Every structure is written in C-alpha cells, then in structure tokens.
Backbone as a printed PyTorch tensor [residue, N CA C, xyz], in Angstrom:
tensor([[[ 15.6950,  -3.0480,  24.1340],
         [ 15.0870,  -2.2800,  23.1580],
         [ 13.5590,  -2.3400,  23.5350]],

        [[ 13.0200,  -1.4150,  23.2010],
         [ 11.4920,  -1.3020,  23.5140],
         [ 10.7810,  -2.0100,  22.3960]],

        [[  9.4530,  -2.6240,  22.7490],
         [  8.6780,  -3.3760,  21.7810],
         [  8.0010,  -2.3860,  20.9590]],

        [[  8.0990,  -2.6870,  19.6540],
         [  7.5860,  -1.5600,  18.7330],
         [  6.1500,  -2.1660,  18.3780]],

        [[  5.2450,  -1.1730,  18.2420],
         [  3.8930,  -1.5680,  17.6760],
         [  3.9270,  -2.1300,  16.3760]],

        [[  3.3480,  -3.1780,  16.0190],
         [  3.2470,  -3.5440,  14.4830],
         [  1.9230,  -3.2240,  13.9560]],

        [[  1.8940,  -2.8450,  12.6570],
         [  0.6360,  -2.5330,  11.9780],
         [  0.4650,  -3.5410,  10.7710]],

        [[ -0.7730,  -4.1710,  10.9240],
         [ -0.9840,  -5.0770,   9.7970],
         [ -1.1680,  -4.2650,   8.5600]],

        [[ -0.5100,  -4.8490,   7.4440],
         [ -0.2730,  -4.2120,   6.1660],
         [ -0.6760,  -5.2990,   5.1780]],

        [[ -1.2770,  -4.6130,   3.9620],
         [ -1.7360,  -5.3840,   2.8360],
         [ -1.1080,  -4.6060,   1.5550]],

        [[ -0.8490,  -5.4010,   0.6030],
         [ -0.3420,  -4.8770,  -0.7330],
         [ -1.4060,  -5.1310,  -1.7550]],

        [[ -1.7420,  -4.0650,  -2.5370],
         [ -2.5700,  -3.9360,  -3.5930],
         [ -1.9570,  -3.7930,  -4.8530]],

        [[ -1.8420,  -4.7810,  -5.8730],
         [ -1.0710,  -4.6660,  -7.0270],
         [  0.0420,  -5.6270,  -6.8450]],

        [[  0.0280,  -6.8880,  -7.6170],
         [  1.0500,  -7.8390,  -7.4910],
         [  1.8260,  -8.2690,  -8.6010]],

        [[  2.3320,  -7.0800,  -9.3460],
         [  2.9110,  -7.2580, -10.4870],
         [  4.4250,  -7.5290, -10.1490]],

        [[  5.2450,  -7.2270, -11.1310],
         [  6.7920,  -7.4680, -11.0290],
         [  7.4030,  -6.8710,  -9.7980]],

        [[  7.0940,  -5.5910,  -9.5920],
         [  7.7930,  -4.8090,  -8.4140],
         [  7.1990,  -5.1910,  -7.0040]],

        [[  6.0640,  -6.0740,  -6.9980],
         [  5.7010,  -6.4070,  -5.7410],
         [  6.5900,  -7.3410,  -5.1400]],

        [[  7.3250,  -8.2620,  -5.8310],
         [  8.1060,  -9.1900,  -5.2040],
         [  9.3520,  -8.4800,  -4.4770]],

        [[  9.9190,  -7.4460,  -4.9180],
         [ 10.8290,  -6.6620,  -4.1570],
         [ 10.2580,  -6.0070,  -3.0550]],

        [[  9.1200,  -5.3830,  -3.2000],
         [  8.4970,  -4.7000,  -2.1010],
         [  8.1290,  -5.7860,  -0.9670]],

        [[  7.4900,  -6.8110,  -1.2860],
         [  7.0720,  -7.6770,  -0.3690],
         [  8.2970,  -8.3230,   0.3090]],

        [[  9.3260,  -8.5910,  -0.2780],
         [ 10.4820,  -9.1910,   0.2990],
         [ 11.1260,  -8.2440,   1.3540]],

        [[ 11.0420,  -6.8330,   0.9710],
         [ 11.7580,  -6.0430,   1.9980],
         [ 10.7030,  -5.6160,   3.0850]],

        [[  9.5480,  -5.5490,   2.8660],
         [  8.5190,  -5.2680,   3.9330],
         [  8.2780,  -6.4560,   4.7790]],

        [[  8.3800,  -7.7360,   4.3110],
         [  8.3190,  -8.7150,   5.1820],
         [  9.5280,  -9.1150,   5.9820]],

        [[ 10.6970,  -8.8300,   5.4370],
         [ 12.0390,  -9.0870,   6.1590],
         [ 12.7610,  -8.0040,   6.6890]],

        [[ 12.4230,  -6.8350,   6.5200],
         [ 13.2180,  -5.7170,   6.9850],
         [ 12.5210,  -4.7580,   7.8080]],

        [[ 11.2480,  -4.4860,   7.4870],
         [ 10.3510,  -3.5050,   8.3920],
         [  9.9090,  -4.3000,   9.5150]],

        [[ 10.2560,  -3.8040,  10.7120],
         [  9.6960,  -4.3990,  11.8830],
         [  8.4780,  -3.8960,  12.4130]],

        [[  7.8500,  -2.6560,  11.8460],
         [  6.6030,  -2.2650,  12.3700],
         [  5.4830,  -2.5960,  11.4310]],

        [[  5.7190,  -3.3670,  10.2250],
         [  4.8400,  -3.9020,   9.4310],
         [  4.6350,  -5.4990,   9.5620]],

        [[  3.4360,  -5.8250,   9.4860],
         [  3.1900,  -7.1270,   9.5770],
         [  2.1740,  -7.3900,   8.4790]],

        [[  2.8220,  -7.8210,   7.2420],
         [  2.0850,  -8.1160,   5.9300],
         [  1.1450,  -9.3560,   6.0880]],

        [[ -0.1950,  -9.0650,   5.8700],
         [ -0.9490, -10.0490,   6.0730],
         [ -1.8310, -10.6190,   4.8670]],

        [[ -1.6140,  -9.7040,   3.8390],
         [ -2.4590, -10.1180,   2.5840],
         [ -1.9700,  -9.3530,   1.3400]],

        [[ -2.5720,  -9.5990,   0.3520],
         [ -2.2480,  -8.9560,  -0.9330],
         [ -3.3170,  -9.4670,  -1.9250]],

        [[ -3.5720,  -8.3250,  -3.1100],
         [ -4.6010,  -8.6130,  -4.0550],
         [ -4.1670,  -7.9690,  -5.2640]],

        [[ -4.9110,  -8.5300,  -6.3030],
         [ -4.4520,  -7.9140,  -7.5710],
         [ -5.6310,  -8.1520,  -8.4970]],

        [[ -5.8830,  -7.4900,  -9.5680],
         [ -7.0910,  -7.8250, -10.4710],
         [ -6.8070,  -9.0610, -11.4850]],

        [[ -5.5460,  -9.6610, -11.2930],
         [ -5.2380, -10.8160, -12.0140],
         [ -5.0250, -11.7840, -10.8600]],

        [[ -6.1270, -12.6370, -10.5820],
         [ -6.0010, -13.4710,  -9.3840],
         [ -4.7680, -14.3530,  -9.2390]],

        [[ -4.1920, -14.8110, -10.3960],
         [ -3.0930, -15.7110, -10.4730],
         [ -1.9200, -14.9820,  -9.9550]],

        [[ -1.7120, -13.7360, -10.1620],
         [ -0.5670, -12.8310,  -9.6330],
         [ -0.6940, -12.8490,  -8.0300]],

        [[ -1.8860, -12.3820,  -7.5560],
         [ -1.9000, -12.3730,  -6.1320],
         [ -1.7040, -13.8410,  -5.3600]],

        [[ -2.2290, -14.6840,  -6.0680],
         [ -2.0740, -16.2100,  -5.4710],
         [ -0.5820, -16.4950,  -5.4360]],

        [[  0.1260, -16.2280,  -6.5650],
         [  1.6690, -16.4770,  -6.3490],
         [  2.2970, -15.6860,  -5.3600]],

        [[  2.0090, -14.4170,  -5.1460],
         [  2.5780, -13.6280,  -4.1840],
         [  2.3680, -13.9550,  -2.7900]],

        [[  0.9480, -14.3920,  -2.6610],
         [  0.5820, -14.9490,  -1.3920],
         [  1.2740, -16.2640,  -0.9200]],

        [[  1.4150, -17.1770,  -1.8040],
         [  2.1510, -18.3610,  -1.5830],
         [  3.5000, -18.0620,  -1.2920]],

        [[  4.1110, -17.3050,  -2.0990],
         [  5.6640, -16.8950,  -1.9870],
         [  5.8890, -16.3660,  -0.5680]],

        [[  5.0270, -15.4710,  -0.0900],
         [  5.4050, -14.8080,   1.1310],
         [  4.5730, -15.2280,   2.3880]],

        [[  3.7950, -16.3290,   2.0530],
         [  3.1130, -16.7920,   3.1940],
         [  2.2590, -15.9280,   3.9080]],

        [[  1.4400, -15.2440,   3.0240],
         [  0.2920, -14.2730,   3.3390],
         [ -0.9270, -14.7360,   2.6710]],

        [[ -1.9860, -13.9280,   2.8840],
         [ -3.4310, -14.3910,   2.5080],
         [ -3.7710, -13.7730,   1.2010]],

        [[ -4.1740, -14.4640,   0.2790],
         [ -4.7380, -13.8300,  -1.0810],
         [ -5.9770, -13.2250,  -0.6620]],

        [[ -6.1910, -12.0150,  -1.0310],
         [ -7.5520, -11.3220,  -0.6050],
         [ -7.9530, -10.5530,  -1.9930]],

        [[ -9.1800, -10.0750,  -1.7420],
         [ -9.6090,  -9.0590,  -2.9020],
         [ -9.5140,  -7.6010,  -2.2260]],

        [[ -9.5620,  -6.6040,  -3.0880],
         [ -9.3300,  -5.3140,  -2.4820],
         [-10.4890,  -5.1620,  -1.4270]],

        [[-11.7600,  -5.4850,  -1.6510],
         [-12.7410,  -5.3230,  -0.7020],
         [-12.4790,  -5.9270,   0.6950]],

        [[-11.8050,  -7.0570,   0.5040],
         [-11.5270,  -7.8100,   1.8320],
         [-10.5620,  -6.9440,   2.5540]],

        [[ -9.5760,  -6.3660,   1.8070],
         [ -8.5710,  -5.6180,   2.4610],
         [ -9.2190,  -4.3930,   3.1400]],

        [[-10.0880,  -3.7800,   2.3580],
         [-10.7220,  -2.4240,   2.8570],
         [-11.6180,  -2.7200,   4.0320]],

        [[-12.2810,  -3.7580,   4.0700],
         [-13.1860,  -4.1780,   5.0220],
         [-12.6210,  -4.8250,   6.4030]],

        [[-11.3610,  -5.2180,   6.2030],
         [-10.6410,  -5.9150,   7.3460],
         [-10.1030,  -4.7640,   8.3710]],

        [[-11.0020,  -4.5500,   9.5120],
         [-10.4730,  -3.5400,  10.3570],
         [ -9.1210,  -3.6940,  10.9530]],

        [[ -8.5780,  -4.8920,  11.1320],
         [ -7.2810,  -5.0830,  11.6700],
         [ -5.9600,  -4.4900,  10.5490]],

        [[ -6.3150,  -4.3470,   9.3590],
         [ -5.2800,  -3.8010,   8.4100],
         [ -5.3760,  -2.2640,   8.4950]],

        [[ -4.1910,  -1.7910,   8.7120],
         [ -4.0530,  -0.4510,   9.0560],
         [ -3.2320,   0.2470,   7.8250]],

        [[ -2.5040,  -0.3750,   6.9840],
         [ -1.5610,   0.2670,   5.9870],
         [ -1.9780,  -0.4920,   4.6160]],

        [[ -2.2210,   0.1560,   3.6540],
         [ -2.3190,  -0.2710,   2.2830],
         [ -1.0960,   0.2280,   1.5730]],

        [[ -0.4400,  -0.6180,   0.9270],
         [  0.7460,  -0.3760,  -0.0600],
         [  0.0620,  -0.5160,  -1.4130]],

        [[ -0.0040,   0.5670,  -2.1160],
         [ -0.5800,   0.6240,  -3.4550],
         [  0.4800,   0.6450,  -4.5710]],

        [[  0.6160,  -0.6320,  -5.1590],
         [  1.6290,  -0.8870,  -6.2840],
         [  0.8790,  -1.1820,  -7.7000]],

        [[ -0.2370,  -0.6690,  -7.6730],
         [ -1.1310,  -0.7620,  -8.9150],
         [ -0.4440,   0.0520, -10.0170]],

        [[ -0.7820,  -0.1290, -11.2320],
         [ -0.4710,   0.6860, -12.3660],
         [ -0.8530,   2.0910, -12.1540]],

        [[ -0.2440,   3.0340, -12.4560],
         [ -0.5110,   4.5570, -12.2740],
         [ -2.0170,   5.0110, -12.5150]],

        [[ -2.5440,   4.5900, -13.6760],
         [ -3.9020,   4.9730, -13.7680],
         [ -4.9380,   4.4200, -12.8400]],

        [[ -4.4430,   3.4380, -11.9150],
         [ -5.4360,   3.0430, -10.9110],
         [ -4.9870,   3.6330,  -9.6090]],

        [[ -3.9930,   4.3450,  -9.3320],
         [ -3.6120,   4.8590,  -8.0590],
         [ -4.6250,   5.6920,  -7.3020]],

        [[ -5.2650,   6.5170,  -8.0920],
         [ -6.4260,   7.4900,  -7.5010],
         [ -7.5090,   6.5820,  -6.8460]],

        [[ -8.0700,   5.6260,  -7.7270],
         [ -9.0490,   4.9580,  -7.2730],
         [ -8.7720,   4.2110,  -6.0950]],

        [[ -7.6590,   3.2220,  -6.1930],
         [ -7.3190,   2.2660,  -5.0300],
         [ -6.9240,   3.1980,  -3.7200]],

        [[ -6.1100,   4.3050,  -4.0800],
         [ -5.8460,   5.1790,  -2.7930],
         [ -7.1180,   5.7390,  -2.2270]],

        [[ -7.9720,   6.2170,  -3.0270],
         [ -9.1930,   6.9240,  -2.3930],
         [-10.0420,   5.8440,  -1.7000]],

        [[-10.2250,   4.6570,  -2.2350],
         [-10.9480,   3.5660,  -1.6150],
         [-10.3420,   3.1190,  -0.2100]],

        [[ -9.0470,   2.9260,  -0.1670],
         [ -8.4380,   2.7110,   1.0030],
         [ -8.3880,   3.8690,   2.0090]],

        [[ -8.2780,   5.0640,   1.6150],
         [ -8.5740,   6.1290,   2.5800],
         [ -9.8910,   6.1880,   3.1600]],

        [[-11.0140,   5.8460,   2.1740],
         [-12.2500,   5.9750,   2.8000],
         [-12.6680,   4.8380,   3.7140]],

        [[-11.8120,   3.7830,   3.6210],
         [-11.9050,   2.5680,   4.4980],
         [-11.1680,   2.8270,   5.6890]],

        [[-10.4650,   4.0660,   5.8830],
         [ -9.6720,   4.3070,   7.0720],
         [ -8.4280,   3.7660,   7.0920]],

        [[ -7.6160,   3.4980,   5.9450],
         [ -6.3610,   2.8310,   5.9970],
         [ -5.4620,   4.0300,   5.5330]],

        [[ -4.2910,   3.9980,   6.2440],
         [ -3.0030,   4.6810,   5.7970],
         [ -2.6880,   4.2480,   4.4550]],

        [[ -2.0600,   4.9880,   3.6750],
         [ -1.7250,   4.5200,   2.4150],
         [ -0.2360,   5.0790,   2.0410]],

        [[  0.4510,   3.9990,   1.4950],
         [  1.7560,   4.4120,   0.7190],
         [  1.6120,   3.9020,  -0.7790]],

        [[  1.9150,   4.8590,  -1.5550],
         [  1.7630,   4.7860,  -3.0100],
         [  3.0180,   5.1100,  -3.7460]],

        [[  3.5310,   4.3510,  -4.5220],
         [  4.5970,   4.4580,  -5.3330],
         [  4.3040,   5.0940,  -6.6870]],

        [[  5.1570,   5.7090,  -7.2900],
         [  5.0700,   6.3930,  -8.6200],
         [  4.2010,   7.6680,  -8.6080]],

        [[  3.3270,   8.0890,  -9.3440],
         [  2.5280,   9.2210,  -9.1780],
         [  1.3990,   8.8350,  -8.2620]],

        [[  0.9140,   9.8010,  -7.5550],
         [ -0.2920,   9.6460,  -6.5590],
         [ -1.5590,   9.5430,  -7.3550]],

        [[ -1.5350,  10.2650,  -8.4680],
         [ -2.8230,  10.2730,  -9.3000],
         [ -2.4500,  10.7230, -10.7530]],

        [[ -3.3380,  10.6160, -11.7190],
         [ -2.9880,  11.0370, -12.9810],
         [ -3.1350,  12.6540, -13.1860]],

        [[ -4.0060,  13.1870, -12.6380],
         [ -4.2540,  14.6330, -12.7190],
         [ -3.9300,  15.2120, -11.3830]],

        [[ -3.5590,  16.6260, -11.4050],
         [ -3.3510,  17.4770, -10.0550],
         [ -4.5160,  17.3550,  -9.2840]],

        [[ -5.5860,  17.5720,  -9.9650],
         [ -6.8890,  17.6670,  -9.0880],
         [ -7.3000,  16.4010,  -8.3510]],

        [[ -7.0580,  15.3250,  -8.8080],
         [ -7.1760,  13.9920,  -8.1980],
         [ -6.1590,  13.9700,  -7.0010]],

        [[ -4.9150,  14.4110,  -7.2390],
         [ -3.8720,  14.3980,  -6.2620],
         [ -4.3000,  15.0620,  -5.0610]],

        [[ -4.7110,  16.3820,  -5.3490],
         [ -5.1770,  17.3500,  -4.2900],
         [ -6.2000,  16.7720,  -3.4640]],

        [[ -7.2060,  15.9990,  -4.3170],
         [ -8.4290,  15.6180,  -3.5900],
         [ -7.8600,  14.3580,  -2.7240]],

        [[ -6.9200,  13.6030,  -3.0830],
         [ -6.4680,  12.5970,  -1.9950],
         [ -5.8250,  13.0520,  -0.9320]],

        [[ -5.0530,  14.0400,  -1.0940],
         [ -4.3630,  14.7720,   0.1640],
         [ -5.4370,  15.3090,   1.1040]],

        [[ -6.3510,  15.9280,   0.5860],
         [ -7.4490,  16.5510,   1.3980],
         [ -8.3750,  15.3020,   2.0330]],

        [[ -8.3830,  14.3630,   1.4160],
         [ -9.2480,  13.2530,   1.9320],
         [ -8.4040,  12.6170,   3.1000]],

        [[ -7.1870,  12.5330,   2.8750],
         [ -6.2860,  11.8990,   4.0440],
         [ -6.2900,  12.8990,   5.3250]],

        [[ -6.1540,  14.1990,   4.9690],
         [ -6.2840,  15.1920,   6.0460],
         [ -7.5040,  15.1170,   6.7780]],

        [[ -8.6950,  15.0090,   5.9810],
         [-10.0190,  14.9810,   6.6210],
         [-10.2090,  13.7360,   7.5600]],

        [[ -9.4710,  12.8350,   7.3800],
         [ -9.6810,  11.4550,   7.8900],
         [ -8.5150,  11.3000,   8.8430]],

        [[ -7.5560,  12.2220,   9.0400],
         [ -6.3340,  12.2060,   9.8550],
         [ -5.6940,  10.9240,   9.6460]],

        [[ -5.4330,  10.5360,   8.4430],
         [ -4.7190,   9.4910,   7.8390],
         [ -3.4310,   9.9300,   7.1660]],

        [[ -2.4700,   9.0160,   7.3150],
         [ -1.1470,   9.3640,   6.5590],
         [ -1.3800,   8.8540,   5.1940]],

        [[ -0.8030,   9.7260,   4.2700],
         [ -0.6190,   9.3850,   2.8330],
         [  0.7540,   9.6070,   2.5120]],

        [[  1.4860,   8.5130,   2.1810],
         [  2.8690,   8.5750,   1.8050],
         [  2.9360,   8.4300,   0.2690]],

        [[  3.9400,   9.2910,  -0.3380],
         [  3.9450,   9.1100,  -1.7600],
         [  5.3710,   9.2360,  -2.0090]],

        [[  5.9820,   8.5020,  -2.8690],
         [  7.4110,   8.6130,  -3.1780],
         [  7.9780,   7.8250,  -4.2590]],

        [[  9.3180,   7.7220,  -4.4030],
         [  9.8720,   6.9070,  -5.3780],
         [  9.9440,   5.5920,  -5.0530]],

        [[  9.7480,   5.1660,  -3.8110],
         [  9.8680,   3.6390,  -3.6140],
         [ 10.9800,   3.1530,  -2.8490]],

        [[ 12.0130,   3.9880,  -2.7730],
         [ 13.2910,   3.6920,  -2.1590],
         [ 13.1360,   3.2500,  -0.8350]],

        [[ 12.1640,   3.7140,  -0.0880],
         [ 12.0660,   3.3500,   1.2820],
         [ 11.8070,   1.9150,   1.4720]],

        [[ 10.9620,   1.3580,   0.6020],
         [ 10.7810,  -0.0890,   0.6360],
         [ 11.6670,  -0.9140,  -0.2390]],

        [[ 12.1850,  -0.3300,  -1.2280],
         [ 13.0170,  -1.1910,  -2.0990],
         [ 14.5150,  -1.1340,  -1.5280]],

        [[ 15.0610,  -0.0570,  -0.9640],
         [ 16.2860,  -0.0050,  -0.5660],
         [ 16.6000,   0.3290,   0.8750]],

        [[ 15.4260,   0.7230,   1.6030],
         [ 15.6480,   1.2080,   2.8320],
         [ 15.9450,   2.7480,   2.9910]],

        [[ 16.0380,   3.3880,   1.8960],
         [ 16.3310,   4.8700,   2.1500],
         [ 15.0770,   5.5040,   2.4140]],

        [[ 15.1480,   6.5900,   3.3380],
         [ 14.0260,   7.2890,   3.7080],
         [ 14.0360,   8.5290,   2.9400]],

        [[ 13.7040,   8.5500,   1.5860],
         [ 13.5580,   9.7820,   0.7390],
         [ 12.2020,  10.0550,   0.3900]],

        [[ 11.1580,   9.5790,   1.0780],
         [  9.8150,   9.8530,   0.6300],
         [  9.1980,  10.9820,   1.2230]],

        [[  8.1100,  11.4660,   0.6310],
         [  7.4530,  12.6340,   1.2410],
         [  6.1460,  12.1540,   1.9720]],

        [[  5.7940,  12.7510,   3.0190],
         [  4.6190,  12.4300,   3.8400],
         [  3.7260,  13.7120,   3.3340]],

        [[  2.6060,  13.2810,   2.5860],
         [  1.8220,  14.4780,   1.9380],
         [  0.8190,  14.8230,   3.0620]],

        [[  0.4450,  13.9570,   4.0180],
         [ -0.3970,  14.3030,   5.1380],
         [ -0.1970,  13.0930,   6.2200]]])
C-alpha cells in the first residue's frame, strides 16, 4: 500500500459533537493528523485536548500555524461564517458541519473566497466524520 500524505488538522468548537468528530478523525481517517483544538470556553478545549492527546490552542494559534492545513469548524451555526472566513483567509482548507453561514450572501462570499484562494471548502451533514459515509458536498 502506498504511503498517504497526512494533513495536520485542527478543530474549532469543542462542544458535545466534537467528541464524536475527534474520535473518528483521530482513529479512522488516515490522511488527517489532528494536532489541536480550540473553543471560546477554554475548559471545553482543555478537556478535548487532554482526551485526544492534542494541543489546546486558540483560534489565532490555529490560523497562524503554517503546518495546519485543515480546519474542522464545529462552532455553533451563528459563528460558522466568521470562523470559516478567518480560516480561509489564513490559507486553511475548511470542513464545516451544519449550515455554512446564516445568510445566503455570507455563504456565497465564503464559496468565492475559497475559489479565489484555491482552497477546498467542504460543507455537509457531518456523516463523513461521524459515520464514515461520504455524502458531503465539496463547494469548492
């Protein structure tokens, strides 16, 4: 079997759903190397960091870390636009669960931003990370 390239990955948003995501991303996806997580409530990211033996980080540390290539955005829906936009502007590929943004205009802006930077922006129901089913949409 050929060696697969791995991509350093970080999770932003460490609420309840993050435990399932991190468990699957860390244990079943061979192309991701999860290195960190962040949350606006430091106790939550600390808990996940310890649980999955990864680094507790801030969003800015994730955005500024050139080795991190993928951001998994698990924040609450009203924050998806801001976090995704910041990650794309930092040169990161983004996977976002739930809605990509609150408004159609914000969603279109994120898709155009990803295109302009030649980045991948995945959006979907989350089954690819929760159950391994590839039913997500690549927006760009």
